[in-house]
Coordinates of C-alpha atoms in Angstrom, one line a residue:
Y1 CA 13.2 -5.9 3.8
K2 CA 13.5 -3.6 0.0
L3 CA 9.4 -3.5 -0.7
H4 CA 9.5 -1.1 -3.3
T5 CA 6.6 -1.7 -6.1
L6 CA 3.5 -2.5 -5.2
Y7 CA 3.9 -6.5 -6.2
D8 CA 7.1 -6.2 -3.8
I9 CA 5.0 -4.9 -0.6
I10 CA 1.5 -7.2 -1.3
N11 CA 3.5 -10.0 -1.8
R12 CA 5.1 -9.9 1.6
W13 CA 1.6 -8.7 3.4
A14 CA -0.5 -11.5 1.4
P15 CA 2.1 -14.3 0.0
S16 CA 1.5 -16.3 -3.0
N17 CA 1.5 -19.8 -0.8
E18 CA -1.6 -17.9 1.0
N19 CA -3.3 -15.8 -1.9
D20 CA -3.7 -14.4 -5.6
T21 CA -0.8 -11.8 -5.0
W22 CA -1.2 -10.9 -8.9
N23 CA -5.1 -10.5 -8.0
Y24 CA -4.7 -8.4 -5.1
C25 CA -2.2 -6.3 -6.0
K26 CA -4.6 -5.9 -9.4
L27 CA -7.6 -4.8 -7.0
V28 CA -5.6 -2.4 -4.9
A29 CA -3.8 -0.6 -8.0
I30 CA -7.7 -0.4 -9.3
Q31 CA -8.4 1.4 -5.9
M32 CA -4.9 3.6 -6.5
D33 CA -5.9 4.7 -9.6
L34 CA -2.7 3.3 -10.7
P35 CA -2.7 1.6 -14.2
I36 CA -2.6 -2.2 -13.7
K37 CA 1.5 -1.6 -15.9
Y38 CA 3.0 -0.1 -13.3
I39 CA 2.3 -3.0 -10.7
A40 CA 5.6 -4.1 -10.6
T41 CA 7.4 -1.8 -12.0
L42 CA 7.1 1.7 -10.5
D43 CA 8.9 2.3 -7.2
L44 CA 6.0 4.1 -5.1
D45 CA 9.2 5.6 -2.5
L46 CA 7.4 4.6 0.3
P47 CA 7.1 6.4 3.3
H48 CA 8.5 9.9 1.8
D49 CA 5.8 9.5 -1.2
I50 CA 3.3 9.5 1.8
E51 CA 0.2 10.8 -0.4
R52 CA 1.0 7.8 -1.9
F53 CA 1.8 5.8 0.9
Y54 CA -2.1 6.6 1.8
Q55 CA -3.8 5.5 -0.7
L56 CA -1.7 2.5 -0.5
F57 CA -3.1 2.5 3.3
C58 CA -6.8 2.8 2.1
A59 CA -7.0 0.4 -1.2
M60 CA -5.7 -2.3 0.9
V61 CA -7.7 -1.8 3.9
Y62 CA -10.8 -1.5 1.3
V63 CA -9.3 -5.1 -0.8
E64 CA -8.8 -6.8 3.2
N65 CA -12.5 -5.7 4.7
G66 CA -14.7 -4.9 1.2
Q67 CA -15.2 -1.5 2.3
H68 CA -13.5 2.2 3.3
L69 CA -11.9 2.9 6.5
F70 CA -12.2 6.5 7.6
V71 CA -9.2 7.6 8.9
S72 CA -8.2 11.4 7.6
K73 CA -5.4 12.0 6.1
D74 CA -4.3 14.1 9.3
T75 CA -4.7 11.4 11.0
F76 CA -2.9 9.1 8.7
Y77 CA 0.3 11.7 8.6
D78 CA 0.1 12.6 12.1
I79 CA -0.1 8.4 13.2
L80 CA 3.0 7.5 10.0
L81 CA 5.4 11.0 11.1
N82 CA 5.3 10.0 14.5
D83 CA 5.3 6.5 14.7
I84 CA 7.3 5.4 11.8
P85 CA 9.1 2.1 12.4
S86 CA 13.2 3.2 12.2
T87 CA 13.0 0.4 9.4
F88 CA 11.6 2.9 7.3
K89 CA 13.4 5.9 8.2

């Protein structure tokens, strides 16, 4: 899908015809401590930057559910590295 920026990823998950995509991006960026000015420009290098991928995962869970999901980084990394879809490899 060539999803590189936070906006690309969020727009795929929460398209603007169903959501306030830009606001969703801002909420996720805040949770990730990512400056809002980078929402549409910064290449997140997912899944190669596993730390950022973990931050994105946790931030989206928070925005979707209103609470943090406590999944350890080790568990997340294990799932990611062993069960990653071939389209990401």
